[in-house]
Amino acid sequence: MTVEELIQKTDTLPPAPEVLPKLVKIMKDPDADSSDIVQLISTDAAIMAGVLKLSNSGAYSPPSPVTDLQDAVAMLGIKEVYRIVNLVSSGDYLDGALPSMDIGKGSLWAHSLAVALIMDQIAKDATEMEGLPYTLGLLHDIGKLGMHLGCGEQYVDIFKKVETERLSLDKAESQTLGFDHALAGSKMLEQWSFPEEVYVPIRYQYNPIEAPEAYRKLAGALHVANWGAAVIGCNDGRDSWALDMIEGAFEIEQSQLELAILNANEHLEKARKALGVGSN
């Protein structure tokens, strides 16, 4: 199977998200304003309800109830509403269990959110696009979903390589299938009409030095943030230890990274309680 054949399995892969790639493109537009975001979110009742639910949760503790999207934007600001839409949307794709990888219900979502929270702090200067690091963190492992649905039976052989040859998961996938979940996720996101600012850094998260120069810092930050999420125990699955760290992938002060990891751990639990993702 090629990665293109995997992506063509539209009967097993989830349907393309409608709101999120459009929202990313709105955030790229310097002339966009809150009315553009409100109009877009209003086209999806489930996402709109999720945004209002989270806006009224203990994670934000508004002084008075938030009853519509305009109120949410006025209270929280465009960037925070953008984060919330990302969070609500990603739960639909990342909350389920992936038995082929021994990933339990909610674990992939928690890991992805931890990476997003770390990215939001360490990669602010890596891009001028507001909110992009957070989006990359949430979507960086979407390829695992595609791999589980499209070729999950292959993970028996993949994990043999991980455990007997002490390979990282991405290397074992590449040796077995000819591609890894980073490439699969990148191809999925490209097919779903996300801009290259999203799918290119995700493609190179395990080899950021090979990324196109424009996206090298973002890919490097993603590489480091993925490791940071593992530090706080958000790296479930049979491959939880199988991470390679490339020296010099992303320049950051140790104290800054440690603070980002601590802050991510604190905010992760608030989001988990607010959305109930991972609960039965």
PDB file of C-alpha atoms in Angstrom:
ATOM      1  CA  MET A   1       0.000   0.000   0.000  1.00  0.00           C
ATOM      2  CA  THR A   2       1.163   3.533  -0.786  1.00  0.00           C
ATOM      3  CA  VAL A   3       0.243   6.580   1.262  1.00  0.00           C
ATOM      4  CA  GLU A   4      -1.942   7.723  -1.649  1.00  0.00           C
ATOM      5  CA  GLU A   5      -3.857   4.431  -1.514  1.00  0.00           C
ATOM      6  CA  LEU A   6      -4.312   4.856   2.223  1.00  0.00           C
ATOM      7  CA  ILE A   7      -5.775   8.331   1.779  1.00  0.00           C
ATOM      8  CA  GLN A   8      -8.098   7.083  -0.974  1.00  0.00           C
ATOM      9  CA  LYS A   9      -9.808   4.765   1.507  1.00  0.00           C
ATOM     10  CA  THR A  10     -12.564   7.314   1.953  1.00  0.00           C
ATOM     11  CA  ASP A  11     -14.959   4.648   3.219  1.00  0.00           C
ATOM     12  CA  THR A  12     -12.886   4.233   6.379  1.00  0.00           C
ATOM     13  CA  LEU A  13     -11.266   7.625   6.896  1.00  0.00           C
ATOM     14  CA  PRO A  14     -13.373  10.263   8.676  1.00  0.00           C
ATOM     15  CA  PRO A  15     -15.165  12.868   6.571  1.00  0.00           C
ATOM     16  CA  ALA A  16     -13.242  16.039   5.838  1.00  0.00           C
ATOM     17  CA  PRO A  17     -13.803  18.754   8.448  1.00  0.00           C
ATOM     18  CA  GLU A  18     -15.570  21.756   6.956  1.00  0.00           C
ATOM     19  CA  VAL A  19     -15.052  24.555   9.462  1.00  0.00           C
ATOM     20  CA  LEU A  20     -11.478  24.109  10.656  1.00  0.00           C
ATOM     21  CA  PRO A  21      -9.504  24.505   7.380  1.00  0.00           C
ATOM     22  CA  LYS A  22     -11.671  27.498   6.467  1.00  0.00           C
ATOM     23  CA  LEU A  23     -11.020  28.997   9.898  1.00  0.00           C
ATOM     24  CA  VAL A  24      -7.259  28.582   9.480  1.00  0.00           C
ATOM     25  CA  LYS A  25      -7.487  30.458   6.178  1.00  0.00           C
ATOM     26  CA  ILE A  26      -9.482  33.254   7.823  1.00  0.00           C
ATOM     27  CA  MET A  27      -6.746  33.611  10.444  1.00  0.00           C
ATOM     28  CA  LYS A  28      -4.216  34.007   7.606  1.00  0.00           C
ATOM     29  CA  ASP A  29      -6.150  37.001   6.240  1.00  0.00           C
ATOM     30  CA  PRO A  30      -4.989  40.275   7.850  1.00  0.00           C
ATOM     31  CA  ASP A  31      -8.287  41.911   6.865  1.00  0.00           C
ATOM     32  CA  ALA A  32     -10.464  39.296   8.592  1.00  0.00           C
ATOM     33  CA  ASP A  33     -12.380  40.278  11.710  1.00  0.00           C
ATOM     34  CA  SER A  34     -14.617  38.720  14.337  1.00  0.00           C
ATOM     35  CA  SER A  35     -17.708  38.813  12.115  1.00  0.00           C
ATOM     36  CA  ASP A  36     -16.007  36.494   9.618  1.00  0.00           C
ATOM     37  CA  ILE A  37     -15.285  33.974  12.372  1.00  0.00           C
ATOM     38  CA  VAL A  38     -18.781  34.189  13.839  1.00  0.00           C
ATOM     39  CA  GLN A  39     -20.369  33.710  10.421  1.00  0.00           C
ATOM     40  CA  LEU A  40     -18.247  30.619   9.736  1.00  0.00           C
ATOM     41  CA  ILE A  41     -18.777  28.973  13.127  1.00  0.00           C
ATOM     42  CA  SER A  42     -22.513  29.581  12.861  1.00  0.00           C
ATOM     43  CA  THR A  43     -22.688  27.183   9.893  1.00  0.00           C
ATOM     44  CA  ASP A  44     -21.942  24.203  12.176  1.00  0.00           C
ATOM     45  CA  ALA A  45     -24.405  23.756  15.033  1.00  0.00           C
ATOM     46  CA  ALA A  46     -22.307  21.155  16.874  1.00  0.00           C
ATOM     47  CA  ILE A  47     -19.175  23.302  16.867  1.00  0.00           C
ATOM     48  CA  MET A  48     -21.168  26.389  17.840  1.00  0.00           C
ATOM     49  CA  ALA A  49     -22.661  24.512  20.800  1.00  0.00           C
ATOM     50  CA  GLY A  50     -19.223  23.264  21.802  1.00  0.00           C
ATOM     51  CA  VAL A  51     -17.746  26.764  21.698  1.00  0.00           C
ATOM     52  CA  LEU A  52     -20.512  28.128  23.922  1.00  0.00           C
ATOM     53  CA  LYS A  53     -20.218  25.193  26.324  1.00  0.00           C
ATOM     54  CA  LEU A  54     -16.483  25.653  26.724  1.00  0.00           C
ATOM     55  CA  SER A  55     -16.781  29.449  26.959  1.00  0.00           C
ATOM     56  CA  ASN A  56     -19.099  28.991  29.948  1.00  0.00           C
ATOM     57  CA  SER A  57     -16.962  26.329  31.626  1.00  0.00           C
ATOM     58  CA  GLY A  58     -14.626  26.582  34.581  1.00  0.00           C
ATOM     59  CA  ALA A  59     -11.726  26.847  32.146  1.00  0.00           C
ATOM     60  CA  TYR A  60     -12.794  30.456  31.474  1.00  0.00           C
ATOM     61  CA  SER A  61     -15.241  31.284  34.319  1.00  0.00           C
ATOM     62  CA  PRO A  62     -17.026  34.209  32.606  1.00  0.00           C
ATOM     63  CA  PRO A  63     -18.528  36.860  34.928  1.00  0.00           C
ATOM     64  CA  SER A  64     -21.897  36.355  33.217  1.00  0.00           C
ATOM     65  CA  PRO A  65     -23.247  33.563  30.963  1.00  0.00           C
ATOM     66  CA  VAL A  66     -22.037  33.607  27.360  1.00  0.00           C
ATOM     67  CA  THR A  67     -25.166  33.134  25.248  1.00  0.00           C
ATOM     68  CA  ASP A  68     -24.004  33.685  21.670  1.00  0.00           C
ATOM     69  CA  LEU A  69     -20.862  33.671  19.574  1.00  0.00           C
ATOM     70  CA  GLN A  70     -20.566  37.452  19.490  1.00  0.00           C
ATOM     71  CA  ASP A  71     -20.454  37.428  23.294  1.00  0.00           C
ATOM     72  CA  ALA A  72     -17.769  34.740  23.214  1.00  0.00           C
ATOM     73  CA  VAL A  73     -15.584  36.730  20.837  1.00  0.00           C
ATOM     74  CA  ALA A  74     -16.133  39.950  22.782  1.00  0.00           C
ATOM     75  CA  MET A  75     -15.191  38.283  26.073  1.00  0.00           C
ATOM     76  CA  LEU A  76     -12.385  35.973  24.966  1.00  0.00           C
ATOM     77  CA  GLY A  77     -11.021  37.574  21.806  1.00  0.00           C
ATOM     78  CA  ILE A  78     -10.537  36.155  18.319  1.00  0.00           C
ATOM     79  CA  LYS A  79      -7.447  34.077  19.131  1.00  0.00           C
ATOM     80  CA  GLU A  80      -9.032  32.318  22.090  1.00  0.00           C
ATOM     81  CA  VAL A  81     -12.226  31.525  20.177  1.00  0.00           C
ATOM     82  CA  TYR A  82     -10.013  30.167  17.402  1.00  0.00           C
ATOM     83  CA  ARG A  83      -8.306  27.894  19.952  1.00  0.00           C
ATOM     84  CA  ILE A  84     -11.676  26.712  21.251  1.00  0.00           C
ATOM     85  CA  VAL A  85     -12.940  25.834  17.762  1.00  0.00           C
ATOM     86  CA  ASN A  86      -9.742  23.854  17.169  1.00  0.00           C
ATOM     87  CA  LEU A  87     -10.234  22.065  20.472  1.00  0.00           C
ATOM     88  CA  VAL A  88     -13.896  21.231  19.887  1.00  0.00           C
ATOM     89  CA  SER A  89     -13.302  20.112  16.312  1.00  0.00           C
ATOM     90  CA  SER A  90     -10.309  17.929  17.130  1.00  0.00           C
ATOM     91  CA  GLY A  91     -12.266  16.012  19.752  1.00  0.00           C
ATOM     92  CA  ASP A  92     -14.426  14.528  16.992  1.00  0.00           C
ATOM     93  CA  TYR A  93     -11.364  12.974  15.346  1.00  0.00           C
ATOM     94  CA  LEU A  94      -8.966  12.256  18.191  1.00  0.00           C
ATOM     95  CA  ASP A  95     -11.138  11.092  21.083  1.00  0.00           C
ATOM     96  CA  GLY A  96     -11.587   7.465  20.033  1.00  0.00           C
ATOM     97  CA  ALA A  97      -9.406   4.502  20.934  1.00  0.00           C
ATOM     98  CA  LEU A  98      -6.852   3.140  18.449  1.00  0.00           C
ATOM     99  CA  PRO A  99      -6.526  -0.534  19.481  1.00  0.00           C
ATOM    100  CA  SER A 100      -3.900  -1.324  16.837  1.00  0.00           C
ATOM    101  CA  MET A 101      -1.529   1.040  18.678  1.00  0.00           C
ATOM    102  CA  ASP A 102      -2.805   0.318  22.213  1.00  0.00           C
ATOM    103  CA  ILE A 103      -4.043   3.902  22.505  1.00  0.00           C
ATOM    104  CA  GLY A 104      -7.045   4.201  24.804  1.00  0.00           C
ATOM    105  CA  LYS A 105     -10.093   6.414  24.416  1.00  0.00           C
ATOM    106  CA  GLY A 106      -9.197  10.062  24.888  1.00  0.00           C
ATOM    107  CA  SER A 107      -5.446   9.439  25.083  1.00  0.00           C
ATOM    108  CA  LEU A 108      -4.587  10.670  21.584  1.00  0.00           C
ATOM    109  CA  TRP A 109      -6.668  13.797  22.181  1.00  0.00           C
ATOM    110  CA  ALA A 110      -4.932  14.474  25.522  1.00  0.00           C
ATOM    111  CA  HIS A 111      -1.502  13.987  23.954  1.00  0.00           C
ATOM    112  CA  SER A 112      -2.387  16.251  21.019  1.00  0.00           C
ATOM    113  CA  LEU A 113      -3.720  18.964  23.327  1.00  0.00           C
ATOM    114  CA  ALA A 114      -0.572  18.799  25.467  1.00  0.00           C
ATOM    115  CA  VAL A 115       1.540  19.279  22.337  1.00  0.00           C
ATOM    116  CA  ALA A 116      -0.727  22.172  21.256  1.00  0.00           C
ATOM    117  CA  LEU A 117      -0.395  23.910  24.613  1.00  0.00           C
ATOM    118  CA  ILE A 118       3.391  23.577  24.569  1.00  0.00           C
ATOM    119  CA  MET A 119       3.549  24.732  20.931  1.00  0.00           C
ATOM    120  CA  ASP A 120       1.467  27.782  21.752  1.00  0.00           C
ATOM    121  CA  GLN A 121       4.166  28.889  24.175  1.00  0.00           C
ATOM    122  CA  ILE A 122       7.429  27.905  22.501  1.00  0.00           C
ATOM    123  CA  ALA A 123       6.656  28.620  18.835  1.00  0.00           C
ATOM    124  CA  LYS A 124       5.183  32.123  19.009  1.00  0.00           C
ATOM    125  CA  ASP A 125       8.142  33.613  17.152  1.00  0.00           C
ATOM    126  CA  ALA A 126       8.294  30.848  14.532  1.00  0.00           C
ATOM    127  CA  THR A 127       5.369  32.240  12.521  1.00  0.00           C
ATOM    128  CA  GLU A 128       3.391  35.441  12.022  1.00  0.00           C
ATOM    129  CA  MET A 129       0.162  33.481  11.663  1.00  0.00           C
ATOM    130  CA  GLU A 130      -1.914  33.814  14.805  1.00  0.00           C
ATOM    131  CA  GLY A 131      -2.804  30.493  16.424  1.00  0.00           C
ATOM    132  CA  LEU A 132      -0.914  28.309  13.942  1.00  0.00           C
ATOM    133  CA  PRO A 133       1.364  26.575  16.507  1.00  0.00           C
ATOM    134  CA  TYR A 134      -1.701  25.501  18.506  1.00  0.00           C
ATOM    135  CA  THR A 135      -3.343  24.032  15.401  1.00  0.00           C
ATOM    136  CA  LEU A 136      -0.182  22.132  14.501  1.00  0.00           C
ATOM    137  CA  GLY A 137      -0.050  20.615  17.958  1.00  0.00           C
ATOM    138  CA  LEU A 138      -3.644  19.439  17.868  1.00  0.00           C
ATOM    139  CA  LEU A 139      -3.390  17.921  14.399  1.00  0.00           C
ATOM    140  CA  HIS A 140       0.186  16.600  14.392  1.00  0.00           C
ATOM    141  CA  ASP A 141      -0.860  12.973  15.045  1.00  0.00           C
ATOM    142  CA  ILE A 142      -3.986  12.855  12.863  1.00  0.00           C
ATOM    143  CA  GLY A 143      -2.084  10.421  10.662  1.00  0.00           C
ATOM    144  CA  LYS A 144      -2.266   7.806  13.427  1.00  0.00           C
ATOM    145  CA  LEU A 145      -6.037   7.762  12.964  1.00  0.00           C
ATOM    146  CA  GLY A 146      -5.647   7.229   9.233  1.00  0.00           C
ATOM    147  CA  MET A 147      -3.069   4.490   9.750  1.00  0.00           C
ATOM    148  CA  HIS A 148      -5.227   2.683  12.308  1.00  0.00           C
ATOM    149  CA  LEU A 149      -8.260   2.724  10.015  1.00  0.00           C
ATOM    150  CA  GLY A 150      -6.403   1.996   6.799  1.00  0.00           C
ATOM    151  CA  CYS A 151      -3.698  -0.483   7.796  1.00  0.00           C
ATOM    152  CA  GLY A 152      -4.067  -1.181  11.502  1.00  0.00           C
ATOM    153  CA  GLU A 153      -3.314  -4.895  11.019  1.00  0.00           C
ATOM    154  CA  GLN A 154       0.243  -3.960   9.970  1.00  0.00           C
ATOM    155  CA  TYR A 155       1.077  -2.702  13.461  1.00  0.00           C
ATOM    156  CA  VAL A 156       1.784  -6.223  14.693  1.00  0.00           C
ATOM    157  CA  ASP A 157       4.857  -6.200  12.423  1.00  0.00           C
ATOM    158  CA  ILE A 158       5.610  -2.534  13.084  1.00  0.00           C
ATOM    159  CA  PHE A 159       5.761  -3.027  16.842  1.00  0.00           C
ATOM    160  CA  LYS A 160       7.981  -6.069  16.426  1.00  0.00           C
ATOM    161  CA  LYS A 161      10.490  -3.703  14.827  1.00  0.00           C
ATOM    162  CA  VAL A 162       9.950  -1.087  17.546  1.00  0.00           C
ATOM    163  CA  GLU A 163      10.562  -3.598  20.320  1.00  0.00           C
ATOM    164  CA  THR A 164      13.218  -5.895  18.860  1.00  0.00           C
ATOM    165  CA  GLU A 165      15.259  -3.324  16.929  1.00  0.00           C
ATOM    166  CA  ARG A 166      14.633  -0.420  19.348  1.00  0.00           C
ATOM    167  CA  LEU A 167      13.346   1.803  16.540  1.00  0.00           C
ATOM    168  CA  SER A 168      11.192   4.888  16.910  1.00  0.00           C
ATOM    169  CA  LEU A 169       7.633   4.376  15.684  1.00  0.00           C
ATOM    170  CA  ASP A 170       8.042   6.574  12.605  1.00  0.00           C
ATOM    171  CA  LYS A 171      11.148   4.647  11.497  1.00  0.00           C
ATOM    172  CA  ALA A 172       9.451   1.280  12.042  1.00  0.00           C
ATOM    173  CA  GLU A 173       6.437   2.469  10.029  1.00  0.00           C
ATOM    174  CA  SER A 174       8.651   3.652   7.193  1.00  0.00           C
ATOM    175  CA  GLN A 175      10.592   0.386   7.075  1.00  0.00           C
ATOM    176  CA  THR A 176       7.390  -1.681   7.079  1.00  0.00           C
ATOM    177  CA  LEU A 177       5.058   0.425   4.931  1.00  0.00           C
ATOM    178  CA  GLY A 178       7.281   2.856   3.069  1.00  0.00           C
ATOM    179  CA  PHE A 179       5.769   5.876   4.872  1.00  0.00           C
ATOM    180  CA  ASP A 180       5.030   7.006   8.433  1.00  0.00           C
ATOM    181  CA  HIS A 181       2.049   8.553  10.225  1.00  0.00           C
ATOM    182  CA  ALA A 182       3.526  12.052   9.838  1.00  0.00           C
ATOM    183  CA  LEU A 183       3.405  11.765   6.046  1.00  0.00           C
ATOM    184  CA  ALA A 184      -0.040  10.143   6.186  1.00  0.00           C
ATOM    185  CA  GLY A 185      -1.354  12.952   8.374  1.00  0.00           C
ATOM    186  CA  SER A 186       0.162  15.589   6.116  1.00  0.00           C
ATOM    187  CA  LYS A 187      -1.506  14.025   3.071  1.00  0.00           C
ATOM    188  CA  MET A 188      -4.846  13.804   4.886  1.00  0.00           C
ATOM    189  CA  LEU A 189      -4.695  17.469   5.874  1.00  0.00           C
ATOM    190  CA  GLU A 190      -3.716  18.515   2.357  1.00  0.00           C
ATOM    191  CA  GLN A 191      -6.670  16.570   0.958  1.00  0.00           C
ATOM    192  CA  TRP A 192      -8.918  18.201   3.535  1.00  0.00           C
ATOM    193  CA  SER A 193      -7.928  21.638   2.103  1.00  0.00           C
ATOM    194  CA  PHE A 194      -5.743  22.817   4.975  1.00  0.00           C
ATOM    195  CA  PRO A 195      -3.061  25.285   3.825  1.00  0.00           C
ATOM    196  CA  GLU A 196       0.585  24.228   3.563  1.00  0.00           C
ATOM    197  CA  GLU A 197       1.380  26.151   6.762  1.00  0.00           C
ATOM    198  CA  VAL A 198      -0.383  23.278   8.528  1.00  0.00           C
ATOM    199  CA  TYR A 199       0.479  20.144   6.598  1.00  0.00           C
ATOM    200  CA  VAL A 200       4.150  20.850   5.775  1.00  0.00           C
ATOM    201  CA  PRO A 201       5.463  21.218   9.378  1.00  0.00           C
ATOM    202  CA  ILE A 202       3.469  18.128  10.364  1.00  0.00           C
ATOM    203  CA  ARG A 203       5.082  16.194   7.527  1.00  0.00           C
ATOM    204  CA  TYR A 204       8.574  16.984   8.867  1.00  0.00           C
ATOM    205  CA  GLN A 205       7.953  16.704  12.621  1.00  0.00           C
ATOM    206  CA  TYR A 206      10.348  13.744  12.952  1.00  0.00           C
ATOM    207  CA  ASN A 207      13.055  15.126  10.657  1.00  0.00           C
ATOM    208  CA  PRO A 208      12.675  18.924  10.992  1.00  0.00           C
ATOM    209  CA  ILE A 209      16.145  19.660   9.646  1.00  0.00           C
ATOM    210  CA  GLU A 210      14.931  18.389   6.257  1.00  0.00           C
ATOM    211  CA  ALA A 211      11.874  20.693   6.230  1.00  0.00           C
ATOM    212  CA  PRO A 212      11.675  23.602   3.771  1.00  0.00           C
ATOM    213  CA  GLU A 213      13.375  26.585   5.371  1.00  0.00           C
ATOM    214  CA  ALA A 214      10.128  28.532   5.768  1.00  0.00           C
ATOM    215  CA  TYR A 215       8.697  25.803   8.004  1.00  0.00           C
ATOM    216  CA  ARG A 216      11.843  24.458   9.671  1.00  0.00           C
ATOM    217  CA  LYS A 217      11.316  26.273  12.978  1.00  0.00           C
ATOM    218  CA  LEU A 218       7.706  25.120  13.238  1.00  0.00           C
ATOM    219  CA  ALA A 219       8.653  21.522  12.444  1.00  0.00           C
ATOM    220  CA  GLY A 220      11.473  21.740  14.989  1.00  0.00           C
ATOM    221  CA  ALA A 221       9.181  23.168  17.658  1.00  0.00           C
ATOM    222  CA  LEU A 222       6.713  20.366  16.971  1.00  0.00           C
ATOM    223  CA  HIS A 223       9.532  17.853  17.359  1.00  0.00           C
ATOM    224  CA  VAL A 224      10.403  19.286  20.783  1.00  0.00           C
ATOM    225  CA  ALA A 225       6.770  19.756  21.911  1.00  0.00           C
ATOM    226  CA  ASN A 226       6.011  16.122  21.132  1.00  0.00           C
ATOM    227  CA  TRP A 227       8.814  15.126  23.502  1.00  0.00           C
ATOM    228  CA  GLY A 228       7.566  17.643  26.070  1.00  0.00           C
ATOM    229  CA  ALA A 229       4.111  16.052  26.109  1.00  0.00           C
ATOM    230  CA  ALA A 230       5.731  12.703  26.870  1.00  0.00           C
ATOM    231  CA  VAL A 231       7.486  14.263  29.881  1.00  0.00           C
ATOM    232  CA  ILE A 232       4.128  14.913  31.556  1.00  0.00           C
ATOM    233  CA  GLY A 233       2.835  11.430  30.739  1.00  0.00           C
ATOM    234  CA  CYS A 234       0.753  12.397  27.705  1.00  0.00           C
ATOM    235  CA  ASN A 235       2.157   9.857  25.300  1.00  0.00           C
ATOM    236  CA  ASP A 236      -0.022   6.783  25.622  1.00  0.00           C
ATOM    237  CA  GLY A 237       0.246   3.706  23.433  1.00  0.00           C
ATOM    238  CA  ARG A 238       2.581   0.843  22.824  1.00  0.00           C
ATOM    239  CA  ASP A 239       5.150   3.217  21.316  1.00  0.00           C
ATOM    240  CA  SER A 240       5.125   5.645  24.260  1.00  0.00           C
ATOM    241  CA  TRP A 241       8.879   5.348  24.813  1.00  0.00           C
ATOM    242  CA  ALA A 242       9.835   5.123  21.139  1.00  0.00           C
ATOM    243  CA  LEU A 243      10.816   8.737  20.469  1.00  0.00           C
ATOM    244  CA  ASP A 244      14.020   9.931  18.818  1.00  0.00           C
ATOM    245  CA  MET A 245      15.195  13.432  19.668  1.00  0.00           C
ATOM    246  CA  ILE A 246      17.287  15.226  17.058  1.00  0.00           C
ATOM    247  CA  GLU A 247      19.863  17.494  18.634  1.00  0.00           C
ATOM    248  CA  GLY A 248      19.579  21.086  17.450  1.00  0.00           C
ATOM    249  CA  ALA A 249      16.120  20.602  15.938  1.00  0.00           C
ATOM    250  CA  PHE A 250      14.827  23.717  17.714  1.00  0.00           C
ATOM    251  CA  GLU A 251      16.740  26.255  19.771  1.00  0.00           C
ATOM    252  CA  ILE A 252      15.075  26.966  23.117  1.00  0.00           C
ATOM    253  CA  GLU A 253      16.232  27.742  26.632  1.00  0.00           C
ATOM    254  CA  GLN A 254      15.748  24.811  28.993  1.00  0.00           C
ATOM    255  CA  SER A 255      13.937  27.002  31.532  1.00  0.00           C
ATOM    256  CA  GLN A 256      11.500  28.211  28.855  1.00  0.00           C
ATOM    257  CA  LEU A 257      10.698  24.665  27.792  1.00  0.00           C
ATOM    258  CA  GLU A 258      10.264  23.518  31.386  1.00  0.00           C
ATOM    259  CA  LEU A 259       7.819  26.371  32.052  1.00  0.00           C
ATOM    260  CA  ALA A 260       5.864  25.561  28.887  1.00  0.00           C
ATOM    261  CA  ILE A 261       5.572  21.911  29.953  1.00  0.00           C
ATOM    262  CA  LEU A 262       4.384  22.855  33.446  1.00  0.00           C
ATOM    263  CA  ASN A 263       1.796  25.308  32.091  1.00  0.00           C
ATOM    264  CA  ALA A 264       0.549  22.729  29.571  1.00  0.00           C
ATOM    265  CA  ASN A 265       0.032  20.185  32.333  1.00  0.00           C
ATOM    266  CA  GLU A 266      -2.022  22.678  34.334  1.00  0.00           C
ATOM    267  CA  HIS A 267      -4.278  23.717  31.439  1.00  0.00           C
ATOM    268  CA  LEU A 268      -4.727  20.191  30.105  1.00  0.00           C
ATOM    269  CA  GLU A 269      -6.789  19.027  33.049  1.00  0.00           C
ATOM    270  CA  LYS A 270      -9.054  22.087  32.870  1.00  0.00           C
ATOM    271  CA  ALA A 271      -9.815  21.393  29.205  1.00  0.00           C
ATOM    272  CA  ARG A 272     -10.383  17.700  29.874  1.00  0.00           C
ATOM    273  CA  LYS A 273     -12.966  18.479  32.561  1.00  0.00           C
ATOM    274  CA  ALA A 274     -14.652  21.188  30.486  1.00  0.00           C
ATOM    275  CA  LEU A 275     -15.166  19.053  27.382  1.00  0.00           C
ATOM    276  CA  GLY A 276     -15.421  15.595  28.882  1.00  0.00           C
ATOM    277  CA  VAL A 277     -13.287  14.181  26.090  1.00  0.00           C
ATOM    278  CA  GLY A 278     -12.098  10.694  26.876  1.00  0.00           C
ATOM    279  CA  SER A 279     -15.021   9.931  29.194  1.00  0.00           C
ATOM    280  CA  ASN A 280     -17.266   6.941  28.523  1.00  0.00           C
TER     281      ASN A 280
END
